mmCIF file of C-alpha atoms in Angstrom:
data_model
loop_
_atom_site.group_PDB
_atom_site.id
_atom_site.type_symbol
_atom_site.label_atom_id
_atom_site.label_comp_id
_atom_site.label_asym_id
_atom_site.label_seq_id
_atom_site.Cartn_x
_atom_site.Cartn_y
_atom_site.Cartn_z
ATOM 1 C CA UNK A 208 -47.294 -16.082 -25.246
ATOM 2 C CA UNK A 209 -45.310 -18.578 -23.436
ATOM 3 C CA UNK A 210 -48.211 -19.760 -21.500
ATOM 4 C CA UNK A 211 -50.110 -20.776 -24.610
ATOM 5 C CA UNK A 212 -46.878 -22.697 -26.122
ATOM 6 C CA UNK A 213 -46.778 -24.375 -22.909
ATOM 7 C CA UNK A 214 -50.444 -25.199 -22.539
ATOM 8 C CA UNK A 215 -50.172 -26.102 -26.386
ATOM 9 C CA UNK A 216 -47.237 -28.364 -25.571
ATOM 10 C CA UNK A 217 -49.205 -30.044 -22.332
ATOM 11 C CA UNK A 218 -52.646 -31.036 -24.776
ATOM 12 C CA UNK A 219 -50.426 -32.513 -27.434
ATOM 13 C CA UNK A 220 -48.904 -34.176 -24.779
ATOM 14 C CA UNK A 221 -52.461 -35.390 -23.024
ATOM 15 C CA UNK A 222 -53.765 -35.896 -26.055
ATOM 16 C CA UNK A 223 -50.601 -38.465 -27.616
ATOM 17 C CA UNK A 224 -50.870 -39.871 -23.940
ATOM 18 C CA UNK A 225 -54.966 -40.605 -24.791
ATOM 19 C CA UNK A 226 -54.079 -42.282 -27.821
ATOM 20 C CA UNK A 227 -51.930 -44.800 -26.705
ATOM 21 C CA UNK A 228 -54.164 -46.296 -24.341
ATOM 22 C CA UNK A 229 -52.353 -45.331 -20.911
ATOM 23 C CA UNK A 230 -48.614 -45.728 -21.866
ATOM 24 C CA UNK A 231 -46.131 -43.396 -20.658
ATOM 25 C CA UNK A 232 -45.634 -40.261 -22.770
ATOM 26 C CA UNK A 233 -41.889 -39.799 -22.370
ATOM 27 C CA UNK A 234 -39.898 -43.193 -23.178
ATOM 28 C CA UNK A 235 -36.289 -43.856 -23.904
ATOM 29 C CA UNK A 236 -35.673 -47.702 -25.294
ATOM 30 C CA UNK A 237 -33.064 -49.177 -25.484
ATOM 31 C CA UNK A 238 -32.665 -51.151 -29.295
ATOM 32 C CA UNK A 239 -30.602 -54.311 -29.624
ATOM 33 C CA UNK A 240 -27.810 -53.015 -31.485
ATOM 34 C CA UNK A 241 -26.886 -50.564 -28.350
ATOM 35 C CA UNK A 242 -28.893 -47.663 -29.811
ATOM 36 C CA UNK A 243 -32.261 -45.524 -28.522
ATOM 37 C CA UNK A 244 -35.320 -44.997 -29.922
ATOM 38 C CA UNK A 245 -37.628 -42.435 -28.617
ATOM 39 C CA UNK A 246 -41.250 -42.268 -28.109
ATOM 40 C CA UNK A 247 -43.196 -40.076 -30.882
ATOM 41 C CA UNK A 248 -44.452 -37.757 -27.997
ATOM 42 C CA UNK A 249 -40.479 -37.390 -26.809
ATOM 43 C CA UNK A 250 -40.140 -36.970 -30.805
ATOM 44 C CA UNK A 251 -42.185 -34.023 -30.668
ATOM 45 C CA UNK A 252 -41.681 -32.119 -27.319
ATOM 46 C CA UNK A 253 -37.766 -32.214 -28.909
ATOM 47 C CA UNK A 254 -39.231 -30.964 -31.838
ATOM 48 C CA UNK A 255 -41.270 -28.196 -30.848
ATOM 49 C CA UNK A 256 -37.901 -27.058 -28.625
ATOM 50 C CA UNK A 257 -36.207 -26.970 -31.628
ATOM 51 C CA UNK A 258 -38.826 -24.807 -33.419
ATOM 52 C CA UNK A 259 -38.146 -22.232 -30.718
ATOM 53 C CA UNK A 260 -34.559 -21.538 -31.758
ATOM 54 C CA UNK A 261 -34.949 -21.640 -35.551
ATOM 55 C CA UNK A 262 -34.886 -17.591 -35.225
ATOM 56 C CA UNK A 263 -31.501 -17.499 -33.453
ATOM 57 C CA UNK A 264 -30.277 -20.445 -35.704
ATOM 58 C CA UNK A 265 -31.225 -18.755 -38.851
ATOM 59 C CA UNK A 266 -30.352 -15.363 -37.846
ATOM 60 C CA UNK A 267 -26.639 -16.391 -36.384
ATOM 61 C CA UNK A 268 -25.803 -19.570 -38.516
ATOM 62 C CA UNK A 269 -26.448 -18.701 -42.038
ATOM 63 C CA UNK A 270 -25.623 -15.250 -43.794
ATOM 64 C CA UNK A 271 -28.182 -13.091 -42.624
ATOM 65 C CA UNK A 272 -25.666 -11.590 -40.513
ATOM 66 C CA UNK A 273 -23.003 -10.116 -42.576
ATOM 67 C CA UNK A 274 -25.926 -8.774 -45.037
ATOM 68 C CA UNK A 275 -28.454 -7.309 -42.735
ATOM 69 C CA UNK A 276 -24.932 -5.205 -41.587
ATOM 70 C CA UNK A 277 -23.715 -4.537 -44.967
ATOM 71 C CA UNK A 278 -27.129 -2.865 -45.944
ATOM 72 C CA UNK A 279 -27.631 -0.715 -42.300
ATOM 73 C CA UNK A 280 -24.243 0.725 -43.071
ATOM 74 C CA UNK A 281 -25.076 1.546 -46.262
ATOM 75 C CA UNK A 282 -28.187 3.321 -45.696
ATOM 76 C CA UNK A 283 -26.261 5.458 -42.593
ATOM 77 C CA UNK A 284 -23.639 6.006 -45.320
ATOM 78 C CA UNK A 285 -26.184 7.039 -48.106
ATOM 79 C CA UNK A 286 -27.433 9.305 -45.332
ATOM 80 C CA UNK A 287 -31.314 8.805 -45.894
ATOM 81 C CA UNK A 288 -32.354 7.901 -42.297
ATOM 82 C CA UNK A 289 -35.227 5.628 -43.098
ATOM 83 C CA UNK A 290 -34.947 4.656 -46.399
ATOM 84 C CA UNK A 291 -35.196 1.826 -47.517
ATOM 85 C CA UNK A 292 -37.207 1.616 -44.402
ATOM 86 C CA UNK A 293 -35.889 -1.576 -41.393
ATOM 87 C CA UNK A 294 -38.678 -3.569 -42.747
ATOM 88 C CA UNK A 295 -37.304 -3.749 -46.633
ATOM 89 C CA UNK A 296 -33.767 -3.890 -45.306
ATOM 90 C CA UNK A 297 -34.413 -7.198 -43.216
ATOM 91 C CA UNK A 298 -36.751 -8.224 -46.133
ATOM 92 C CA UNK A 299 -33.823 -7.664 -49.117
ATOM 93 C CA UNK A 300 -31.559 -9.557 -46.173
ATOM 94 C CA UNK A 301 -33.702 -12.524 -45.716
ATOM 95 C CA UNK A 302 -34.522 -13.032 -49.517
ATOM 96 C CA UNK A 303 -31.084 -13.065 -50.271
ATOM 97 C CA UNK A 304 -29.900 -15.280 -46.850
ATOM 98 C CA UNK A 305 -32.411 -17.687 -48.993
ATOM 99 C CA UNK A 306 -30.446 -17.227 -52.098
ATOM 100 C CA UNK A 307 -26.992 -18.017 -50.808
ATOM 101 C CA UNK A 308 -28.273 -20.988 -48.260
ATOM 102 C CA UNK A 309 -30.035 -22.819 -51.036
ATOM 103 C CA UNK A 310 -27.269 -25.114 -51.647
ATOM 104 C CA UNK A 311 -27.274 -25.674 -47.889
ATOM 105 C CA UNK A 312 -31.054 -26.234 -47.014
ATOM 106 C CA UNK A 313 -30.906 -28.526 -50.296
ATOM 107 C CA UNK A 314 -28.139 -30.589 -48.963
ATOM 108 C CA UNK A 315 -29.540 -30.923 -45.301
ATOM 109 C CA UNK A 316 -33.112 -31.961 -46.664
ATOM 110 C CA UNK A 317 -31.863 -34.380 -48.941
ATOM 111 C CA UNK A 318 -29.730 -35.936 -46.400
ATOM 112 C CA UNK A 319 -31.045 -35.473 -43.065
ATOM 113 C CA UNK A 320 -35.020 -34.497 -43.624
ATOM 114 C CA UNK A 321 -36.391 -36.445 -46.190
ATOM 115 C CA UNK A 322 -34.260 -40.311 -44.804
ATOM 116 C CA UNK A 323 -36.585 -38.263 -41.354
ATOM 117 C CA UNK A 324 -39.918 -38.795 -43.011
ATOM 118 C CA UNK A 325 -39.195 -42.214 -44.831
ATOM 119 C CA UNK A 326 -38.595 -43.484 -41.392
ATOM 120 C CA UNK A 327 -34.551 -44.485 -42.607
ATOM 121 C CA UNK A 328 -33.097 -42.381 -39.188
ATOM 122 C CA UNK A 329 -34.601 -41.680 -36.044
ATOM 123 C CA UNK A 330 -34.527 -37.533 -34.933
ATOM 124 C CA UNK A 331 -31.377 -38.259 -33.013
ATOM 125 C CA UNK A 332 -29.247 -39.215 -36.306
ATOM 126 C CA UNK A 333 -31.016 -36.485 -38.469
ATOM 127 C CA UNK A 334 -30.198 -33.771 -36.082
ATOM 128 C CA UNK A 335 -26.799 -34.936 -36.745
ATOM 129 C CA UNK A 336 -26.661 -35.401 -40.075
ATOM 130 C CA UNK A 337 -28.397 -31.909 -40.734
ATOM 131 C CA UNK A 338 -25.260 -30.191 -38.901
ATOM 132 C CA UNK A 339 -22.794 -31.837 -41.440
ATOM 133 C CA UNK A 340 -24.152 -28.900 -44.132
ATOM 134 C CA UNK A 341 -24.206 -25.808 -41.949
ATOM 135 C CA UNK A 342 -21.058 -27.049 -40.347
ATOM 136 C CA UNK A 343 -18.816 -27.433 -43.439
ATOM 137 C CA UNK A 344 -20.478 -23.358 -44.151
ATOM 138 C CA UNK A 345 -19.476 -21.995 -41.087
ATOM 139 C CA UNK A 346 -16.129 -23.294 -41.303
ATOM 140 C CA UNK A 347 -15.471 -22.056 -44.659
ATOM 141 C CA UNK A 348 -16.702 -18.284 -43.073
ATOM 142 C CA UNK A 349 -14.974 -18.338 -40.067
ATOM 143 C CA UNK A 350 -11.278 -17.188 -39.694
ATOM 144 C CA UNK A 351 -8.574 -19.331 -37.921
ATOM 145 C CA UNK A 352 -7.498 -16.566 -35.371
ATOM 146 C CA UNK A 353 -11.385 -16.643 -34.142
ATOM 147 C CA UNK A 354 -11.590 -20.943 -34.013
ATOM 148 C CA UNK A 355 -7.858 -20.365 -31.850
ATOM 149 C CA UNK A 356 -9.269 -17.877 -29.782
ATOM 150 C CA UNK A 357 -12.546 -19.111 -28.515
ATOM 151 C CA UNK A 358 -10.575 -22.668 -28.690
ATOM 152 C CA UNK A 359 -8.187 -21.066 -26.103
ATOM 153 C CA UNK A 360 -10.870 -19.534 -23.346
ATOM 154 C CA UNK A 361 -12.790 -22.514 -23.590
ATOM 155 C CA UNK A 362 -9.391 -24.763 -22.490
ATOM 156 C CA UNK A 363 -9.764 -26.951 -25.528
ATOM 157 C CA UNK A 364 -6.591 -28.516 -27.145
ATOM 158 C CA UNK A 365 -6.220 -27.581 -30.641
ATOM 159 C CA UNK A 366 -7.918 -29.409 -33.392
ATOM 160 C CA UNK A 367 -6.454 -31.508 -35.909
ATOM 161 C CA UNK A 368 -9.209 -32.218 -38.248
ATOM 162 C CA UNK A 369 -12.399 -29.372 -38.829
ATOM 163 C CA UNK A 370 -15.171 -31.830 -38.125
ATOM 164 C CA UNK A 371 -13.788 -32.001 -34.282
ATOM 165 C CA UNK A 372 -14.427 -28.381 -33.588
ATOM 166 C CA UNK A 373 -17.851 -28.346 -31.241
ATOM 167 C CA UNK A 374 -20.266 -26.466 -32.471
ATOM 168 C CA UNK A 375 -20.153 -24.641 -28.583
ATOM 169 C CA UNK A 376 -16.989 -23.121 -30.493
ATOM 170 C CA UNK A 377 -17.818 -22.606 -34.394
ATOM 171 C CA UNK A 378 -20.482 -20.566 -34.002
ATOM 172 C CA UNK A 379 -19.533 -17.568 -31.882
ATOM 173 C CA UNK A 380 -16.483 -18.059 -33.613
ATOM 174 C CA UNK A 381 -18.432 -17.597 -36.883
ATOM 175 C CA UNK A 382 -19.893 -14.899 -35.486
ATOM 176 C CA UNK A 383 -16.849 -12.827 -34.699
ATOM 177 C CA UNK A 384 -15.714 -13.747 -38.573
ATOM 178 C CA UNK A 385 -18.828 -12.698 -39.744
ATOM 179 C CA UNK A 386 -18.995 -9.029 -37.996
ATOM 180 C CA UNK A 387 -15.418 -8.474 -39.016
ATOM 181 C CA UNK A 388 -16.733 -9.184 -42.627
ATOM 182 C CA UNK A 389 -19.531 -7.044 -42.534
ATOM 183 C CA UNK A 390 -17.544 -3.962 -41.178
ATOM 184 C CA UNK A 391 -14.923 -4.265 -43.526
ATOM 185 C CA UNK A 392 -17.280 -4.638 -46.462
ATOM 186 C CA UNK A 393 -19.113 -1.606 -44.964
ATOM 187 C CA UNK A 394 -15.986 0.663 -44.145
ATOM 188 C CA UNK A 395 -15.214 0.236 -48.372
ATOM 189 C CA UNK A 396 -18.864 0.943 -49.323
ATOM 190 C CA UNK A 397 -18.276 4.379 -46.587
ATOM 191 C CA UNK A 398 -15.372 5.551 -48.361
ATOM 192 C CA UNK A 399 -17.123 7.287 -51.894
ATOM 193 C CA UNK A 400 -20.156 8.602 -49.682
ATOM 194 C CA UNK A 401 -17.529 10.168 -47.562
ATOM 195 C CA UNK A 402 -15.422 11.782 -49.972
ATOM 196 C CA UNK A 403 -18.482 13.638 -51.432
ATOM 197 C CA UNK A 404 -19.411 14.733 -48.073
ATOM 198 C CA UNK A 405 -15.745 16.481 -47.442
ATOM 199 C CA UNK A 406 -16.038 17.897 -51.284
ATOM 200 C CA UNK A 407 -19.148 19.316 -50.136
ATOM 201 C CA UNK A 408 -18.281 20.883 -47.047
ATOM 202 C CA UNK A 409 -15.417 22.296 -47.954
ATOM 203 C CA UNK A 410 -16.968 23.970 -50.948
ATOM 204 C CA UNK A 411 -19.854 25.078 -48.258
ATOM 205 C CA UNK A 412 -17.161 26.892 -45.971
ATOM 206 C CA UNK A 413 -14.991 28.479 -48.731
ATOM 207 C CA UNK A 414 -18.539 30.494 -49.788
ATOM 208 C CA UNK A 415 -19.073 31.123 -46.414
ATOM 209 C CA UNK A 416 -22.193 28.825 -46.418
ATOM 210 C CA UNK A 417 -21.213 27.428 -42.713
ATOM 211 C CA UNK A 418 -25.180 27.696 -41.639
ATOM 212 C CA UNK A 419 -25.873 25.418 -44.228
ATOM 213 C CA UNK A 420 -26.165 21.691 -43.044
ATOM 214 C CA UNK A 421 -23.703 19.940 -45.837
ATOM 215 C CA UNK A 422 -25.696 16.683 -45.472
ATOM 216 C CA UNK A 423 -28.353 18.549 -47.469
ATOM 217 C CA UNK A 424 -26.581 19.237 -50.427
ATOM 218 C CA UNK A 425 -24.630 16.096 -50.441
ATOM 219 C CA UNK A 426 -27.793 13.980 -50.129
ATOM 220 C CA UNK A 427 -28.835 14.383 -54.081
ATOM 221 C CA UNK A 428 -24.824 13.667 -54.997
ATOM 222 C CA UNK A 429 -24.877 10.224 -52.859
ATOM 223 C CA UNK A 430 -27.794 8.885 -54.629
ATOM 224 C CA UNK A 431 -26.911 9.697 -58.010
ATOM 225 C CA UNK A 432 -23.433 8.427 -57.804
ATOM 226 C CA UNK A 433 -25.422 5.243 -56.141
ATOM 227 C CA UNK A 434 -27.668 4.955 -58.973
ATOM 228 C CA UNK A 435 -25.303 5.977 -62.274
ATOM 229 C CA UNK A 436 -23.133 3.023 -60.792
ATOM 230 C CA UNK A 437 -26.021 0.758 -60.335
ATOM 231 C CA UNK A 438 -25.202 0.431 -56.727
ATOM 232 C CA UNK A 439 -27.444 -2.058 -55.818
ATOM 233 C CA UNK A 440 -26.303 -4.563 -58.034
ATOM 234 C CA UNK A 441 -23.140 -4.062 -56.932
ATOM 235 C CA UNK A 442 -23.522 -4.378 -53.321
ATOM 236 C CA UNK A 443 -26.334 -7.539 -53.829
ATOM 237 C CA UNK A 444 -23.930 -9.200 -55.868
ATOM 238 C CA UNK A 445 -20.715 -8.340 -53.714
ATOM 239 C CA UNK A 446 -22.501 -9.725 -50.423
ATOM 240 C CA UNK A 447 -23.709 -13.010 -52.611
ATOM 241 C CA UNK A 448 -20.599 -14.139 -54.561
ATOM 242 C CA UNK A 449 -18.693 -12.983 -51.031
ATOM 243 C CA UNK A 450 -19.809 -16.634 -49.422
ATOM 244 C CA UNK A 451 -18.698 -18.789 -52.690
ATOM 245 C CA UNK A 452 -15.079 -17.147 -52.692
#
């Protein structure tokens, strides 16, 4: 696979070189007003780099996180091994990372992508400009103890104003914030699901049942109490309205 992004990446390149009659492909110049302009085939090899960490900037810089944790504890809390299967769990957790980033991806396209296409900013500015949105969300996530702590390994003085924090240090520190969210929103949604399951085993031993597995019987109990309190509506809804709090 890598061999056929980089042969991909060395015809565009050929190809852009082709078209422009000789000139170099990668150019830096050097505008009047003290600022750089890059040539379109620099435009794009930046581009397609970029396009290689979308995954790891989607999956750790939005809220895919905290929900794609929320629902795997659930569904080891429910007890049903498989089901809802890893595909529908990521699928429910990528539908509703849409959801709550729409304000977001709104915001950065209005400001960074489309000014992009109308030729008002070069990539350089954009790039920038597209941080502002996911910046100001990840700093409303992340918890001050986490910004001090990564803040303090990395030698940095402290901060005075949010937009000086690198992102080198918001976004493991969002990380950390957004795990210990996730685990404490799943260690609440454990507590009911474990209650039945001590009910049920200690009714198992005082009959003398002990060869019978309590995780069958309690199975049928977990999944009505998750459906007679329309669980997932609760737990969708919980995760969603958790980011605008």
């Amino acid at each position: 696979m890598k061999r056929v992004i980089l042969f991909l990446i060395m015809t565009l390149l050929s190809s852009t070189v082709l078209a422009a009659g000789g000139l170099e492909a990668l150019t830096v110049t050097t505008n009047a007003d003290g600022g750089q302009s890059y040539s379109l085939t620099l435009q794009v090899l930046i581009l397609m780099t970029v396009l290689t960490l979308l995954p790891a900037i989607f999956l750790m810089m939005t809220s895919f996180t905290r929900i794609i944790i929320v629902l795997a504890i659930l569904r080891q809390a429910l007890g049903t091994a498989q089901t809802p299967s890893s595909q529908i769990l990521i699928g429910i957790a990528l539908f509703l990372t849409f959801f709550i980033m729409a304000p977001v991806f709104d915001k950065v396209y209005e400001d960074a992508v489309t000014p992009y296409m109308n030729e008002e900013m070069d990539m350089v500015e954009a790039l920038k400009v597209a941080s502002f949105p996911l910046r100001e969300f990840m700093m409303a996530q992340t918890r001050e103890t986490d910004l001090k702590m990564f803040s303090g390994i990395s030698g940095d003085k402290k901060f005075d104003n949010p937009d000086d924090v690198p992102m080198s240090i918001l976004v493991p520190s969002f990380l950390t914030s957004e795990l210990k969210t996730a685990f404490q929103i799943g260690f609440l949604i454990f507590i009911p699901f474990l209650i039945i399951d001590l009910v049920v085993a200690s009714v198992l031993m005082s009959m003398g049942m002990m060869m019978l597995s309590p995780m069958i019987i309690s199975l049928p109990f977990k999944i009505m109490l998750f459906v007679l309190v329309d669980g997932w509506v609760l737990i969708v809804g919980t995760l969603a309205s958790s980011f605008y709090t």
